[in-house]
Amino acid sequence: MIKKSVILCLVILLFIGLFLLLNSPLEEQVVEEFSEPTLETVGQPPAENEADFFSLRGLSSDALLDKMGEPLRQDPSEYGYDWWVYGSDEEIEMQFGIQDREVVTGVLFKREAGPVRVLDSYEEVAESYPFASSYRLDSEGAYTLKLTEKDIAERPVIPLGDRWSAQLYFDNVTHEIFAIRMLRNDLLLKHQPYKVVYRGTLPLQEVLDEKAWGKVEDGMEAQILSMTNGVRALHDAGPLLEHEEASFVAYAHSRDMNQNNYFSHYSQNGDGLKERLGEISYVRAGENIASQYVDATAAVHGWLNSPGHRKALLDPHYTHLGVGVHHRYYTQNFLTVP
């Protein structure tokens, strides 16, 4: 009897073993089912843009060349760095300021990944970055930038960390970012784009001779033409061709305003744009002027956010543009050429 019971138990255990073997637990099936895609996701994350704009700050010029390639051109600035311009003659995508073989600043005009992006709305950026009227530059000493309500609305500044900041240039009609400037805090202080409250002394500005200024001016003229066409492309206004004769006229007016310390569409002898254009053939013409902006980007942004200047900047009927810059005086002559 005992012998039969033992045999019966062995038979039962055999059947139980077979049942478990053929029906593995659900937990093991679930783990196995999801293990492969999980490993695949971890092993193949979304590729990051190797040329991400913000990741290039502080990079060596050699490393920038490896990531971005040769620039379209190199334009000197009045601040001791040279602009490496990327994009095309028709439209700048981004440019980087190189000083002592290192990226010390940059301006972005196209939309790409980053903590803030070109065309981001003011509302969505403000949710992540509280825009303040006081911005301390403790990394540089006892300096505080004081922003007006207009500054906060159109060109607030935010920290990037590691002694870097970013200026966000908003279009005050669309309320979207037109351009982003990242720069080291020492250069932000050197630019002085806002009122500065400080103890001690301010950084010394570069002293340029006229030959050096001429090279800076040539670069800013080319940048303004490209930036203008970039803005027009966003608004379907069509690109403008460079007009050499109108550029000479624009430069002469900028130089005259600077040398004679005035700011007007009318020269001191009473001549207006019509008289200055002289025998140049055109159907209609318009003029934008600006002064004391830190560079081409700031000047174009100023025009974009001024109703009358914006109208000329985006007028779809203009076909040509002449740009003239003398020191910090800027002139655009718009023409419709038959």
Short mmCIF file of C-alpha atoms in Angstrom, two decimals:
data_model
loop_
_atom_site.label_atom_id
_atom_site.label_comp_id
_atom_site.label_asym_id
_atom_site.label_seq_id
_atom_site.Cartn_x
_atom_site.Cartn_y
_atom_site.Cartn_z
CA MET A 1 0.00 0.00 0.00
CA ILE A 2 2.77 2.40 0.94
CA LYS A 3 4.59 1.45 -2.25
CA LYS A 4 1.54 2.38 -4.36
CA SER A 5 1.18 5.73 -2.53
CA VAL A 6 4.80 6.61 -3.28
CA ILE A 7 4.35 5.76 -6.93
CA LEU A 8 1.16 7.85 -7.06
CA CYS A 9 2.93 10.85 -5.52
CA LEU A 10 5.77 10.57 -8.02
CA VAL A 11 3.27 10.50 -10.90
CA ILE A 12 1.50 13.60 -9.53
CA LEU A 13 4.80 15.46 -9.12
CA LEU A 14 5.76 14.54 -12.69
CA PHE A 15 2.52 15.99 -14.07
CA ILE A 16 2.94 19.18 -12.02
CA GLY A 17 6.51 19.59 -13.36
CA LEU A 18 5.36 19.15 -16.93
CA PHE A 19 2.59 21.70 -16.40
CA LEU A 20 4.95 24.33 -15.01
CA LEU A 21 7.47 23.71 -17.75
CA LEU A 22 4.88 24.27 -20.47
CA ASN A 23 3.34 27.33 -18.73
CA SER A 24 6.12 29.66 -17.56
CA PRO A 25 5.03 32.49 -15.23
CA LEU A 26 3.44 35.66 -16.75
CA GLU A 27 5.99 37.93 -15.01
CA GLU A 28 8.85 36.27 -16.83
CA GLN A 29 7.04 36.61 -20.16
CA VAL A 30 6.39 40.31 -19.53
CA VAL A 31 10.01 41.00 -18.60
CA GLU A 32 11.26 39.14 -21.61
CA GLU A 33 8.72 40.81 -23.89
CA PHE A 34 9.75 44.33 -22.92
CA SER A 35 13.44 43.78 -22.35
CA GLU A 36 14.49 44.04 -25.98
CA PRO A 37 12.80 47.35 -26.89
CA THR A 38 13.91 48.88 -23.61
CA LEU A 39 17.53 48.02 -24.32
CA GLU A 40 17.13 49.30 -27.88
CA THR A 41 15.82 52.64 -26.69
CA VAL A 42 18.61 53.05 -24.17
CA GLY A 43 21.23 51.93 -26.63
CA GLN A 44 20.01 54.23 -29.42
CA PRO A 45 18.97 57.59 -27.93
CA PRO A 46 17.86 60.39 -30.27
CA ALA A 47 20.97 61.84 -31.89
CA GLU A 48 21.92 65.26 -30.61
CA ASN A 49 22.85 68.02 -33.04
CA GLU A 50 26.64 68.13 -32.87
CA ALA A 51 26.56 71.78 -33.96
CA ASP A 52 23.99 72.88 -31.36
CA PHE A 53 24.39 76.66 -31.08
CA PHE A 54 24.58 76.92 -27.30
CA SER A 55 26.99 74.01 -26.97
CA LEU A 56 29.55 75.92 -29.05
CA ARG A 57 30.19 78.66 -26.47
CA GLY A 58 33.80 78.71 -25.30
CA LEU A 59 34.83 76.27 -28.03
CA SER A 60 38.23 76.62 -29.67
CA SER A 61 38.27 77.96 -33.21
CA ASP A 62 39.73 74.66 -34.43
CA ALA A 63 36.89 72.71 -32.80
CA LEU A 64 34.39 75.13 -34.35
CA LEU A 65 35.87 74.46 -37.78
CA ASP A 66 35.53 70.72 -37.18
CA LYS A 67 31.85 71.07 -36.29
CA MET A 68 30.74 73.88 -38.59
CA GLY A 69 33.23 73.92 -41.44
CA GLU A 70 34.72 77.02 -43.03
CA PRO A 71 32.67 80.19 -42.51
CA LEU A 72 31.21 82.15 -45.41
CA ARG A 73 33.48 85.03 -44.42
CA GLN A 74 35.19 86.61 -41.41
CA ASP A 75 34.20 90.15 -40.41
CA PRO A 76 36.10 92.13 -37.75
CA SER A 77 34.13 93.83 -34.99
CA GLU A 78 34.85 96.89 -32.85
CA TYR A 79 35.07 94.71 -29.72
CA GLY A 80 38.23 92.73 -30.40
CA TYR A 81 36.66 89.59 -31.86
CA ASP A 82 36.09 88.57 -35.48
CA TRP A 83 32.70 87.38 -36.68
CA TRP A 84 32.72 83.99 -38.42
CA VAL A 85 29.59 84.17 -40.54
CA TYR A 86 27.67 81.03 -41.54
CA GLY A 87 24.84 80.81 -44.06
CA SER A 88 24.80 82.54 -47.44
CA ASP A 89 25.21 86.02 -48.87
CA GLU A 90 21.42 86.15 -49.06
CA GLU A 91 20.68 85.03 -45.49
CA ILE A 92 22.80 84.58 -42.36
CA GLU A 93 21.96 81.54 -40.23
CA MET A 94 24.38 82.19 -37.38
CA GLN A 95 27.67 83.91 -36.63
CA PHE A 96 30.31 83.42 -33.95
CA GLY A 97 32.70 85.94 -32.44
CA ILE A 98 36.25 84.52 -32.23
CA GLN A 99 38.83 86.11 -29.93
CA ASP A 100 42.17 84.51 -29.04
CA ARG A 101 41.12 81.39 -31.00
CA GLU A 102 38.00 80.89 -28.87
CA VAL A 103 34.24 81.39 -29.31
CA VAL A 104 33.33 84.33 -27.06
CA THR A 105 29.92 85.25 -28.50
CA GLY A 106 27.43 84.19 -31.15
CA VAL A 107 24.17 85.21 -32.78
CA LEU A 108 21.55 82.74 -34.00
CA PHE A 109 18.92 83.57 -36.63
CA LYS A 110 17.48 80.14 -37.45
CA ARG A 111 15.33 77.84 -35.35
CA GLU A 112 17.16 74.91 -33.80
CA ALA A 113 17.27 72.93 -30.56
CA GLY A 114 18.25 74.70 -27.36
CA PRO A 115 16.94 76.05 -24.05
CA VAL A 116 15.36 78.88 -26.06
CA ARG A 117 14.79 78.92 -29.80
CA VAL A 118 14.30 81.43 -32.58
CA LEU A 119 10.53 81.91 -33.15
CA ASP A 120 9.67 80.87 -29.58
CA SER A 121 6.89 83.09 -28.23
CA TYR A 122 7.47 85.61 -25.46
CA GLU A 123 4.83 83.93 -23.32
CA GLU A 124 6.34 80.45 -23.46
CA VAL A 125 9.90 81.69 -22.81
CA ALA A 126 8.75 83.83 -19.88
CA GLU A 127 7.31 80.72 -18.23
CA SER A 128 10.82 79.26 -17.93
CA TYR A 129 12.85 82.43 -17.51
CA PRO A 130 11.57 85.23 -15.27
CA PHE A 131 12.62 88.43 -17.01
CA ALA A 132 13.94 90.91 -14.44
CA SER A 133 14.63 94.64 -14.54
CA SER A 134 17.95 94.12 -12.71
CA TYR A 135 20.57 91.70 -13.95
CA ARG A 136 23.71 91.30 -11.85
CA LEU A 137 27.06 90.49 -13.36
CA ASP A 138 28.72 89.25 -10.18
CA SER A 139 31.20 87.23 -12.22
CA GLU A 140 32.72 90.51 -13.42
CA GLY A 141 32.54 92.54 -10.19
CA ALA A 142 30.06 95.02 -8.73
CA TYR A 143 28.04 95.55 -11.92
CA THR A 144 24.26 95.50 -12.37
CA LEU A 145 22.42 95.99 -15.65
CA LYS A 146 19.19 97.99 -15.37
CA LEU A 147 16.57 97.12 -17.97
CA THR A 148 13.65 99.39 -18.84
CA GLU A 149 10.14 98.08 -19.48
CA LYS A 150 10.89 98.34 -23.20
CA ASP A 151 14.12 96.35 -22.71
CA ILE A 152 12.25 93.60 -20.85
CA ALA A 153 9.57 93.47 -23.54
CA GLU A 154 11.90 93.47 -26.56
CA ARG A 155 15.39 92.31 -25.52
CA PRO A 156 15.50 90.68 -22.09
CA VAL A 157 18.67 88.98 -20.86
CA ILE A 158 18.88 85.53 -19.24
CA PRO A 159 21.74 83.57 -17.61
CA LEU A 160 23.33 80.62 -19.38
CA GLY A 161 25.74 79.73 -16.57
CA ASP A 162 29.53 79.59 -16.60
CA ARG A 163 29.81 83.39 -16.88
CA TRP A 164 27.67 83.48 -20.03
CA SER A 165 24.37 85.22 -20.76
CA ALA A 166 21.91 85.44 -23.64
CA GLN A 167 20.03 88.40 -25.06
CA LEU A 168 16.69 87.48 -26.61
CA TYR A 169 15.64 89.80 -29.43
CA PHE A 170 11.83 89.70 -29.68
CA ASP A 171 9.77 90.97 -32.59
CA ASN A 172 7.28 93.28 -30.86
CA VAL A 173 4.57 92.57 -33.45
CA THR A 174 4.68 88.78 -33.62
CA HIS A 175 6.05 88.51 -30.04
CA GLU A 176 8.44 85.81 -31.22
CA ILE A 177 12.23 85.63 -30.97
CA PHE A 178 13.90 87.18 -34.01
CA ALA A 179 17.48 86.39 -32.93
CA ILE A 180 19.44 85.12 -29.93
CA ARG A 181 22.80 86.51 -28.88
CA MET A 182 24.91 84.48 -26.45
CA LEU A 183 28.02 86.13 -25.04
CA ARG A 184 30.46 86.03 -22.19
CA ASN A 185 29.56 88.36 -19.34
CA ASP A 186 32.71 90.43 -19.80
CA LEU A 187 31.60 91.20 -23.36
CA LEU A 188 28.03 91.92 -22.28
CA LEU A 189 29.52 94.51 -19.94
CA LYS A 190 31.76 95.83 -22.72
CA HIS A 191 28.80 96.21 -25.11
CA GLN A 192 26.79 98.10 -22.46
CA PRO A 193 23.46 97.56 -24.24
CA TYR A 194 21.62 98.57 -21.04
CA LYS A 195 22.16 101.11 -18.29
CA VAL A 196 24.93 99.93 -15.93
CA VAL A 197 25.07 100.60 -12.18
CA TYR A 198 28.53 99.85 -10.83
CA ARG A 199 31.31 100.49 -8.35
CA GLY A 200 34.82 100.91 -9.67
CA THR A 201 35.45 101.39 -13.38
CA LEU A 202 33.92 100.19 -16.62
CA PRO A 203 35.95 98.12 -19.11
CA LEU A 204 37.99 100.11 -21.60
CA GLN A 205 36.61 100.18 -25.15
CA GLU A 206 38.69 99.27 -28.18
CA VAL A 207 40.35 102.22 -29.95
CA LEU A 208 40.25 101.76 -33.73
CA ASP A 209 41.89 103.83 -36.43
CA GLU A 210 39.96 104.67 -39.60
CA LYS A 211 41.45 101.76 -41.53
CA ALA A 212 40.27 99.31 -38.87
CA TRP A 213 36.88 101.00 -38.72
CA GLY A 214 36.57 100.64 -42.50
CA LYS A 215 36.88 96.86 -42.23
CA VAL A 216 34.36 96.73 -39.39
CA GLU A 217 31.94 98.89 -41.40
CA ASP A 218 32.26 96.69 -44.50
CA GLY A 219 31.39 93.64 -42.41
CA MET A 220 28.36 95.28 -40.79
CA GLU A 221 27.07 96.45 -44.18
CA ALA A 222 27.19 92.89 -45.52
CA GLN A 223 25.55 91.57 -42.34
CA ILE A 224 22.73 94.12 -42.48
CA LEU A 225 21.92 93.18 -46.08
CA SER A 226 21.80 89.47 -45.22
CA MET A 227 19.86 90.00 -41.97
CA THR A 228 17.35 92.20 -43.79
CA ASN A 229 16.74 89.47 -46.35
CA GLY A 230 16.41 86.92 -43.56
CA VAL A 231 13.70 89.01 -41.89
CA ARG A 232 11.95 89.55 -45.22
CA ALA A 233 11.97 85.80 -45.89
CA LEU A 234 10.08 85.23 -42.63
CA HIS A 235 7.39 87.64 -43.86
CA ASP A 236 7.31 86.52 -47.52
CA ALA A 237 8.54 89.92 -48.69
CA GLY A 238 11.15 88.65 -51.17
CA PRO A 239 14.93 89.22 -51.14
CA LEU A 240 16.60 92.54 -51.96
CA LEU A 241 19.56 92.83 -54.31
CA GLU A 242 22.53 94.94 -53.32
CA HIS A 243 22.59 98.34 -55.06
CA GLU A 244 26.15 99.61 -55.15
CA GLU A 245 25.37 103.25 -55.99
CA ALA A 246 22.71 103.45 -53.27
CA SER A 247 25.24 101.96 -50.85
CA PHE A 248 27.66 104.81 -51.60
CA VAL A 249 24.86 107.31 -50.92
CA ALA A 250 23.92 105.53 -47.68
CA TYR A 251 27.52 105.47 -46.49
CA ALA A 252 28.01 109.17 -47.25
CA HIS A 253 24.93 110.03 -45.18
CA SER A 254 26.05 107.87 -42.22
CA ARG A 255 29.49 109.47 -42.34
CA ASP A 256 28.02 112.96 -42.55
CA MET A 257 25.77 112.36 -39.53
CA ASN A 258 28.67 110.98 -37.49
CA GLN A 259 31.20 113.64 -38.41
CA ASN A 260 28.76 116.52 -37.95
CA ASN A 261 27.03 115.09 -34.86
CA TYR A 262 23.41 115.09 -36.03
CA PHE A 263 20.75 112.46 -36.70
CA SER A 264 18.17 113.15 -39.39
CA HIS A 265 16.91 112.07 -42.80
CA TYR A 266 17.82 115.56 -43.95
CA SER A 267 21.42 116.62 -44.40
CA GLN A 268 22.52 119.88 -42.81
CA ASN A 269 22.25 121.61 -46.17
CA GLY A 270 18.57 120.59 -46.37
CA ASP A 271 19.01 117.76 -48.86
CA GLY A 272 16.74 114.78 -48.37
CA LEU A 273 16.89 111.26 -49.79
CA LYS A 274 15.68 112.39 -53.23
CA GLU A 275 18.51 114.88 -53.57
CA ARG A 276 21.13 112.46 -52.25
CA LEU A 277 20.09 109.72 -54.71
CA GLY A 278 20.62 112.21 -57.54
CA GLU A 279 20.63 110.55 -60.96
CA ILE A 280 20.11 106.97 -59.70
CA SER A 281 17.20 105.41 -61.61
CA TYR A 282 14.32 104.20 -59.43
CA VAL A 283 10.52 104.17 -59.21
CA ARG A 284 10.23 104.63 -55.44
CA ALA A 285 12.65 104.91 -52.55
CA GLY A 286 12.76 104.80 -48.76
CA GLU A 287 15.34 105.23 -46.04
CA ASN A 288 16.02 103.85 -42.56
CA ILE A 289 18.64 105.35 -40.27
CA ALA A 290 19.89 104.34 -36.81
CA SER A 291 22.70 105.28 -34.47
CA GLN A 292 24.55 104.06 -31.40
CA TYR A 293 23.44 100.43 -31.65
CA VAL A 294 26.20 98.03 -30.61
CA ASP A 295 26.32 96.28 -34.01
CA ALA A 296 24.40 95.16 -37.09
CA THR A 297 22.13 92.70 -35.25
CA ALA A 298 21.03 95.33 -32.74
CA ALA A 299 20.42 97.91 -35.49
CA VAL A 300 18.25 95.58 -37.60
CA HIS A 301 16.30 94.58 -34.49
CA GLY A 302 15.74 98.26 -33.69
CA TRP A 303 14.33 98.88 -37.17
CA LEU A 304 12.14 95.77 -36.98
CA ASN A 305 10.51 97.01 -33.78
CA SER A 306 9.86 100.56 -34.99
CA PRO A 307 6.59 100.81 -37.01
CA GLY A 308 7.79 103.19 -39.72
CA HIS A 309 11.16 101.47 -40.17
CA ARG A 310 9.51 98.04 -40.12
CA LYS A 311 7.23 99.11 -42.96
CA ALA A 312 10.24 99.88 -45.16
CA LEU A 313 12.13 96.79 -43.99
CA LEU A 314 9.28 94.47 -45.04
CA ASP A 315 7.86 96.37 -48.02
CA PRO A 316 7.39 93.71 -50.76
CA HIS A 317 7.61 96.29 -53.55
CA TYR A 318 11.25 97.19 -52.95
CA THR A 319 13.77 95.32 -55.12
CA HIS A 320 17.18 96.69 -54.08
CA LEU A 321 18.99 97.88 -50.97
CA GLY A 322 22.01 100.06 -50.35
CA VAL A 323 23.58 99.89 -46.88
CA GLY A 324 26.10 102.34 -45.46
CA VAL A 325 27.69 102.20 -42.00
CA HIS A 326 30.10 104.70 -40.49
CA HIS A 327 31.19 103.86 -36.95
CA ARG A 328 27.85 103.47 -35.13
CA TYR A 329 25.71 105.30 -37.67
CA TYR A 330 23.63 103.08 -39.96
CA THR A 331 21.69 103.90 -43.15
CA GLN A 332 19.54 101.74 -45.41
CA ASN A 333 18.38 103.05 -48.80
CA PHE A 334 15.52 101.01 -50.30
CA LEU A 335 14.77 101.21 -54.02
CA THR A 336 12.24 99.85 -56.45
CA VAL A 337 14.21 99.62 -59.68
CA PRO A 338 12.35 99.38 -63.00
#
